[in-house]
Amino acid sequence: ATTLGASAAESGRYFGAAVAGNRLSESAYANTLATEFNSVVAENAMKWDATEPNPGQFNFSGGDQIVTWAQQRGMKVRGHTLVWHAQQPGWVEGLTGNNLRNAMLNHITGVANHYEGDVFAWDVVNEAFEWDGSRRQSNLQQQLGNGWIEEAFRAADAADPGARLCYNDYGTDGINSKSTAIYNMVADFKNRGVPIDCVGFQTHLSAGDNLGTYQQNLQRFAALGVDVEITELDVGGSGSSQAATFETVTNACMAVSRCTGITVWGVTDKYSWRDDDPLLFDDNYQKKQAYTSVLNAL
Ligand code: XIL
């Protein structure tokens, strides 16, 4: 096939992009997104600060705009993210104990209920581990203790039993202390029947990064009985080295049957959150060498 989405679909996978709703009015942005991709994720619009600016008062306007736009074009929607230490609204930051617990559970229930049937997967919990495999000492961890991740997944499952429920993180691009700690958590969840369906590998990279155990890492998670997804792929750099790194990641996903799809973290370098041109289309929406490598690998 001649587009990323259609090529991914040939093997039953999706190829998505992170989207900022305020860019959809730019025709080149919208055309590239609609033509090349078959899945979207909101870059910011479904995060806690955006969806619940005041306690118990939900604002779904930004997320709904993206969902409606995608559905009108037959595209899938990933949900990102229900609980994260970053981009929390100010009112959450000072909460303690059961006030924070109830806020977290109420938030998950409110957002996951609203998007039930619209999102195929949720990043229920984002970035809860440190490089050394310890838990990040976020307000959630410090106030609620180790059980908060399990509590979050159980609440998400109750609110939207049909969505795939994922744990999502970065720096998990191989077998290392961080990915092993997450692996152990997922194994424990599967053993005890805690609802988890998938693990997201953000995959924020630089050209030439060592990916020697990338595929093996995806495979060991899949062997636990969860799907794996490449959720925020971008690769700083240019030319053939950038293209080769994108190709390695794509090949790894294609080689792991439970790798269900790839999302790149933006459409065009022009609007990337990074300043090192990490995406598949340049500032003028021209296909880069990395684009061709990914298309050929799908
Ligand atoms: C980033 C967005 O791209 C930026 O627009 C925002 O200012 C900060 O967040 N890991 C994640 C994403 O899970 O939500 C982050 O997105 C990038 C790192």
Tab-separated table of C-alpha atoms and ligand atoms in Angstrom:
chain	number	residue	atom	x	y	z
A	1	ALA	CA	0.000	0.000	0.000
A	2	THR	CA	1.045	3.590	-0.506
A	3	THR	CA	0.245	5.136	2.888
A	4	LEU	CA	1.391	4.344	6.419
A	5	GLY	CA	-2.087	3.524	7.675
A	6	ALA	CA	-3.040	1.312	4.745
A	7	SER	CA	0.282	-0.536	4.881
A	8	ALA	CA	-0.062	-1.159	8.604
A	9	ALA	CA	-3.640	-2.343	8.070
A	10	GLU	CA	-2.425	-5.082	5.718
A	11	SER	CA	-1.096	-6.901	8.775
A	12	GLY	CA	-4.021	-5.865	11.011
A	13	ARG	CA	-2.068	-3.056	12.652
A	14	TYR	CA	-2.675	0.670	12.949
A	15	PHE	CA	-0.336	3.569	12.253
A	16	GLY	CA	-1.255	6.674	14.209
A	17	ALA	CA	-0.136	10.180	15.048
A	18	ALA	CA	-0.471	12.466	18.053
A	19	VAL	CA	-2.723	15.382	17.209
A	20	ALA	CA	-3.214	18.936	18.446
A	21	GLY	CA	-6.795	20.002	17.798
A	22	ASN	CA	-5.869	23.597	17.022
A	23	ARG	CA	-3.824	22.431	14.003
A	24	LEU	CA	-6.712	20.630	12.312
A	25	SER	CA	-7.752	23.884	10.623
A	26	GLU	CA	-4.446	23.914	8.697
A	27	SER	CA	-5.250	22.099	5.475
A	28	ALA	CA	-1.812	20.554	4.919
A	29	TYR	CA	-1.844	19.214	8.475
A	30	ALA	CA	-5.344	17.816	8.203
A	31	ASN	CA	-4.733	16.351	4.742
A	32	THR	CA	-1.500	14.652	5.756
A	33	LEU	CA	-3.089	13.237	8.885
A	34	ALA	CA	-6.197	11.971	7.104
A	35	THR	CA	-4.294	10.540	4.130
A	36	GLU	CA	-1.383	8.818	5.822
A	37	PHE	CA	-2.664	7.678	9.229
A	38	ASN	CA	-5.520	5.483	10.426
A	39	SER	CA	-5.323	6.271	14.149
A	40	VAL	CA	-4.947	9.383	16.293
A	41	VAL	CA	-4.149	10.203	19.902
A	42	ALA	CA	-4.656	13.588	21.540
A	43	GLU	CA	-1.234	15.113	22.216
A	44	ASN	CA	-2.595	16.980	25.260
A	45	ALA	CA	-6.393	17.257	25.119
A	46	MET	CA	-7.263	14.159	27.185
A	47	LYS	CA	-4.785	14.776	30.004
A	48	TRP	CA	-5.960	15.523	33.556
A	49	ASP	CA	-5.326	19.293	33.438
A	50	ALA	CA	-7.333	19.584	30.211
A	51	THR	CA	-10.241	17.315	31.133
A	52	GLU	CA	-10.834	18.248	34.789
A	53	PRO	CA	-9.652	21.834	35.351
A	54	ASN	CA	-11.715	22.084	38.548
A	55	PRO	CA	-12.651	19.269	40.958
A	56	GLY	CA	-15.431	17.173	39.467
A	57	GLN	CA	-15.995	19.650	36.618
A	58	PHE	CA	-15.076	17.919	33.399
A	59	ASN	CA	-14.277	19.640	30.126
A	60	PHE	CA	-14.214	17.287	27.174
A	61	SER	CA	-14.328	19.891	24.395
A	62	GLY	CA	-10.738	19.430	23.207
A	63	GLY	CA	-10.853	15.648	23.285
A	64	ASP	CA	-14.283	15.517	21.693
A	65	GLN	CA	-13.101	17.666	18.788
A	66	ILE	CA	-10.352	15.155	17.998
A	67	VAL	CA	-12.625	12.134	18.438
A	68	THR	CA	-15.286	13.597	16.144
A	69	TRP	CA	-12.718	14.559	13.497
A	70	ALA	CA	-11.207	11.075	13.553
A	71	GLN	CA	-14.506	9.222	13.514
A	72	GLN	CA	-15.721	11.238	10.523
A	73	ARG	CA	-12.684	9.918	8.654
A	74	GLY	CA	-12.907	6.333	9.838
A	75	MET	CA	-9.827	6.599	12.047
A	76	LYS	CA	-9.275	4.925	15.405
A	77	VAL	CA	-8.581	6.848	18.621
A	78	ARG	CA	-6.119	5.967	21.391
A	79	GLY	CA	-6.690	7.482	24.826
A	80	HIS	CA	-3.799	9.287	26.536
A	81	THR	CA	-3.600	9.474	29.539
A	82	LEU	CA	-5.796	8.911	32.604
A	83	VAL	CA	-3.178	9.240	35.379
A	84	TRP	CA	0.263	10.854	35.191
A	85	HIS	CA	2.502	12.824	37.556
A	86	ALA	CA	2.767	15.632	34.974
A	87	GLN	CA	0.080	17.922	33.553
A	88	GLN	CA	-2.077	17.535	36.630
A	89	PRO	CA	-4.393	20.475	37.348
A	90	GLY	CA	-3.234	22.701	40.176
A	91	TRP	CA	-5.991	21.590	42.510
A	92	VAL	CA	-4.709	17.992	42.457
A	93	GLU	CA	-1.139	18.833	43.364
A	94	GLY	CA	-1.851	19.679	46.990
A	95	LEU	CA	-4.191	16.798	47.783
A	96	THR	CA	-3.221	14.200	50.375
A	97	GLY	CA	-4.320	10.717	51.375
A	98	ASN	CA	-7.843	9.675	50.556
A	99	ASN	CA	-8.597	13.055	49.022
A	100	LEU	CA	-6.025	12.324	46.328
A	101	ARG	CA	-7.208	8.708	46.017
A	102	ASN	CA	-10.810	9.786	45.520
A	103	ALA	CA	-9.765	12.483	43.060
A	104	MET	CA	-7.790	9.945	41.009
A	105	LEU	CA	-10.588	7.373	40.989
A	106	ASN	CA	-13.254	9.961	40.200
A	107	HIS	CA	-11.128	11.326	37.372
A	108	ILE	CA	-10.583	7.901	35.817
A	109	THR	CA	-14.278	7.101	36.082
A	110	GLY	CA	-15.380	10.419	34.599
A	111	VAL	CA	-13.030	10.405	31.630
A	112	ALA	CA	-13.181	6.699	30.809
A	113	ASN	CA	-16.995	6.732	31.040
A	114	HIS	CA	-17.199	9.704	28.709
A	115	TYR	CA	-14.999	8.110	26.028
A	116	GLU	CA	-16.398	4.584	26.380
A	117	GLY	CA	-16.835	3.175	22.890
A	118	ASP	CA	-14.698	5.924	21.335
A	119	VAL	CA	-11.178	4.913	22.351
A	120	PHE	CA	-9.812	1.446	21.631
A	121	ALA	CA	-7.080	1.691	24.276
A	122	TRP	CA	-6.205	3.854	27.265
A	123	ASP	CA	-2.841	4.711	28.690
A	124	VAL	CA	-4.246	4.231	32.190
A	125	VAL	CA	-0.979	5.052	33.953
A	126	ASN	CA	1.928	6.945	32.390
A	127	GLU	CA	5.588	7.075	33.498
A	128	ALA	CA	5.426	5.680	37.037
A	129	PHE	CA	8.942	4.172	37.129
A	130	GLU	CA	12.492	5.532	37.386
A	131	TRP	CA	15.533	4.416	35.392
A	132	ASP	CA	16.734	2.187	38.244
A	133	GLY	CA	13.408	0.361	38.358
A	134	SER	CA	12.145	2.045	41.513
A	135	ARG	CA	8.817	3.813	41.636
A	136	ARG	CA	8.820	7.492	40.707
A	137	GLN	CA	8.201	9.472	43.878
A	138	SER	CA	5.185	11.340	42.508
A	139	ASN	CA	2.373	12.676	44.667
A	140	LEU	CA	0.438	9.536	43.730
A	141	GLN	CA	3.201	7.210	44.898
A	142	GLN	CA	3.938	9.162	48.071
A	143	GLN	CA	0.347	9.649	49.114
A	144	LEU	CA	-1.223	6.364	47.995
A	145	GLY	CA	1.639	3.845	48.184
A	146	ASN	CA	2.511	1.014	45.803
A	147	GLY	CA	-1.100	-0.022	45.243
A	148	TRP	CA	-2.117	3.084	43.327
A	149	ILE	CA	-1.348	1.671	39.886
A	150	GLU	CA	-3.510	-1.374	40.537
A	151	GLU	CA	-6.286	0.848	41.882
A	152	ALA	CA	-6.122	2.935	38.708
A	153	PHE	CA	-6.400	-0.091	36.415
A	154	ARG	CA	-9.332	-1.524	38.369
A	155	ALA	CA	-11.169	1.807	38.150
A	156	ALA	CA	-10.518	2.083	34.418
A	157	ASP	CA	-11.761	-1.459	33.864
A	158	ALA	CA	-14.959	-0.725	35.786
A	159	ALA	CA	-15.555	2.481	33.805
A	160	ASP	CA	-14.820	1.099	30.325
A	161	PRO	CA	-14.566	-2.693	30.271
A	162	GLY	CA	-14.271	-2.697	26.476
A	163	ALA	CA	-11.152	-0.557	26.150
A	164	ARG	CA	-7.678	-2.050	26.111
A	165	LEU	CA	-5.939	-0.887	29.297
A	166	CYS	CA	-2.229	-0.046	28.933
A	167	TYR	CA	0.695	0.919	31.114
A	168	ASN	CA	2.878	3.406	29.165
A	169	ASP	CA	6.462	4.589	29.713
A	170	TYR	CA	9.697	5.804	28.098
A	171	GLY	CA	13.270	4.550	28.426
A	172	THR	CA	11.952	1.024	27.948
A	173	ASP	CA	13.612	0.584	24.553
A	174	GLY	CA	15.443	-2.554	25.530
A	175	ILE	CA	15.980	-4.932	28.408
A	176	ASN	CA	17.088	-2.684	31.281
A	177	SER	CA	16.340	-2.014	34.953
A	178	LYS	CA	13.309	0.121	34.183
A	179	SER	CA	11.693	-2.189	31.643
A	180	THR	CA	12.357	-5.170	33.911
A	181	ALA	CA	10.594	-3.489	36.834
A	182	ILE	CA	7.584	-2.836	34.588
A	183	TYR	CA	7.776	-6.401	33.292
A	184	ASN	CA	7.656	-7.685	36.878
A	185	MET	CA	4.635	-5.489	37.639
A	186	VAL	CA	2.778	-6.734	34.560
A	187	ALA	CA	3.608	-10.357	35.418
A	188	ASP	CA	2.259	-9.789	38.929
A	189	PHE	CA	-0.914	-8.155	37.570
A	190	LYS	CA	-1.513	-11.068	35.199
A	191	ASN	CA	-0.913	-13.572	38.019
A	192	ARG	CA	-3.377	-11.851	40.337
A	193	GLY	CA	-6.002	-10.982	37.742
A	194	VAL	CA	-5.505	-7.223	37.858
A	195	PRO	CA	-6.963	-5.968	34.566
A	196	ILE	CA	-4.164	-4.986	32.157
A	197	ASP	CA	-4.214	-5.606	28.415
A	198	CYS	CA	-1.239	-3.814	26.949
A	199	VAL	CA	2.047	-2.044	27.501
A	200	GLY	CA	2.947	1.126	25.620
A	201	PHE	CA	6.558	1.814	24.674
A	202	GLN	CA	6.862	5.539	24.079
A	203	THR	CA	10.101	5.136	22.095
A	204	HIS	CA	11.427	8.694	22.147
A	205	LEU	CA	14.809	8.126	20.509
A	206	SER	CA	17.791	9.731	18.833
A	207	ALA	CA	19.215	8.476	15.552
A	208	GLY	CA	21.709	5.702	16.167
A	209	ASP	CA	20.435	4.718	19.617
A	210	ASN	CA	21.306	1.140	20.509
A	211	LEU	CA	18.217	-0.987	19.891
A	212	GLY	CA	19.949	-4.325	20.253
A	213	THR	CA	17.339	-5.731	22.637
A	214	TYR	CA	14.326	-3.690	21.497
A	215	GLN	CA	12.483	-6.540	19.761
A	216	GLN	CA	13.448	-9.046	22.446
A	217	ASN	CA	11.996	-6.690	25.047
A	218	LEU	CA	8.681	-6.359	23.186
A	219	GLN	CA	8.587	-10.121	22.838
A	220	ARG	CA	9.099	-10.842	26.539
A	221	PHE	CA	6.161	-8.583	27.422
A	222	ALA	CA	3.989	-10.201	24.751
A	223	ALA	CA	4.846	-13.575	26.262
A	224	LEU	CA	3.160	-12.426	29.479
A	225	GLY	CA	-0.123	-12.270	27.570
A	226	VAL	CA	-0.395	-8.532	26.921
A	227	ASP	CA	-0.374	-6.622	23.659
A	228	VAL	CA	2.474	-4.205	23.059
A	229	GLU	CA	2.175	-0.872	21.262
A	230	ILE	CA	4.699	1.717	20.101
A	231	THR	CA	2.942	4.773	21.471
A	232	GLU	CA	4.992	7.975	21.011
A	233	LEU	CA	7.673	7.201	18.451
A	234	ASP	CA	9.996	9.989	17.396
A	235	VAL	CA	13.702	9.928	16.495
A	236	GLY	CA	15.834	13.051	16.637
A	237	GLY	CA	18.245	13.380	13.729
A	238	SER	CA	18.125	13.348	9.971
A	239	GLY	CA	18.839	11.409	6.816
A	240	SER	CA	19.873	7.790	6.685
A	241	SER	CA	20.712	7.362	10.373
A	242	GLN	CA	17.295	8.665	11.432
A	243	ALA	CA	15.648	6.489	8.789
A	244	ALA	CA	17.543	3.395	9.961
A	245	THR	CA	16.431	3.874	13.563
A	246	PHE	CA	12.786	4.283	12.517
A	247	GLU	CA	13.164	1.165	10.378
A	248	THR	CA	14.550	-0.903	13.255
A	249	VAL	CA	11.595	0.029	15.472
A	250	THR	CA	9.075	-0.708	12.718
A	251	ASN	CA	10.692	-4.048	11.915
A	252	ALA	CA	10.578	-5.010	15.595
A	253	CYS	CA	6.858	-4.286	15.830
A	254	MET	CA	6.185	-6.213	12.626
A	255	ALA	CA	8.132	-9.196	13.978
A	256	VAL	CA	6.099	-9.421	17.197
A	257	SER	CA	2.594	-10.671	16.497
A	258	ARG	CA	1.198	-8.986	19.618
A	259	CYS	CA	2.605	-5.602	18.571
A	260	THR	CA	-0.705	-4.102	17.473
A	261	GLY	CA	0.383	-0.741	16.124
A	262	ILE	CA	2.659	2.271	16.036
A	263	THR	CA	1.913	5.888	16.892
A	264	VAL	CA	4.346	8.687	16.048
A	265	TRP	CA	4.315	11.686	18.375
A	266	GLY	CA	3.147	14.252	15.839
A	267	VAL	CA	2.495	14.746	12.134
A	268	THR	CA	5.173	17.246	11.125
A	269	ASP	CA	8.528	18.462	12.448
A	270	LYS	CA	7.002	21.940	12.401
A	271	TYR	CA	4.875	21.200	15.465
A	272	SER	CA	6.928	18.560	17.252
A	273	TRP	CA	7.441	18.963	21.004
A	274	ARG	CA	11.161	18.411	20.245
A	275	ASP	CA	13.449	20.746	18.311
A	276	ASP	CA	15.498	18.021	16.589
A	277	ASP	CA	13.140	17.252	13.689
A	278	PRO	CA	12.148	13.791	14.929
A	279	LEU	CA	9.119	13.003	12.738
A	280	LEU	CA	8.305	11.527	9.319
A	281	PHE	CA	7.182	14.725	7.556
A	282	ASP	CA	9.279	17.889	7.434
A	283	ASP	CA	8.175	21.455	8.122
A	284	ASN	CA	6.595	21.608	4.641
A	285	TYR	CA	4.818	18.263	4.976
A	286	GLN	CA	7.273	16.617	2.593
A	287	LYS	CA	8.011	12.932	3.174
A	288	LYS	CA	11.444	12.406	4.725
A	289	GLN	CA	13.818	9.511	4.159
A	290	ALA	CA	12.523	8.084	7.433
A	291	TYR	CA	9.004	8.022	5.977
A	292	THR	CA	10.106	5.793	3.108
A	293	SER	CA	11.964	3.447	5.443
A	294	VAL	CA	8.913	3.042	7.668
A	295	LEU	CA	6.528	2.549	4.732
A	296	ASN	CA	8.767	-0.132	3.257
A	297	ALA	CA	9.074	-1.910	6.602
A	298	LEU	CA	5.308	-2.053	7.224
B	1	XIL	C1	4.081	16.241	25.616
B	1	XIL	C2	3.400	17.077	24.535
B	1	XIL	O1	3.891	16.670	23.279
B	1	XIL	C3	3.682	18.547	24.764
B	1	XIL	O2	2.889	19.340	23.875
B	1	XIL	C4	3.346	18.936	26.205
B	1	XIL	O3	3.752	20.279	26.425
B	1	XIL	C5	4.054	18.024	27.194
B	1	XIL	O4	3.716	16.686	26.904
B	1	XIL	N1	5.544	11.641	27.245
B	1	XIL	C6	4.173	11.640	27.169
B	1	XIL	C7	3.483	12.724	26.425
B	1	XIL	O5	3.531	10.695	27.634
B	1	XIL	O6	2.220	13.033	26.972
B	1	XIL	C8	4.320	13.957	26.333
B	1	XIL	O7	3.664	14.899	25.479
B	1	XIL	C9	5.707	13.640	25.826
B	1	XIL	C10	6.413	12.687	26.757
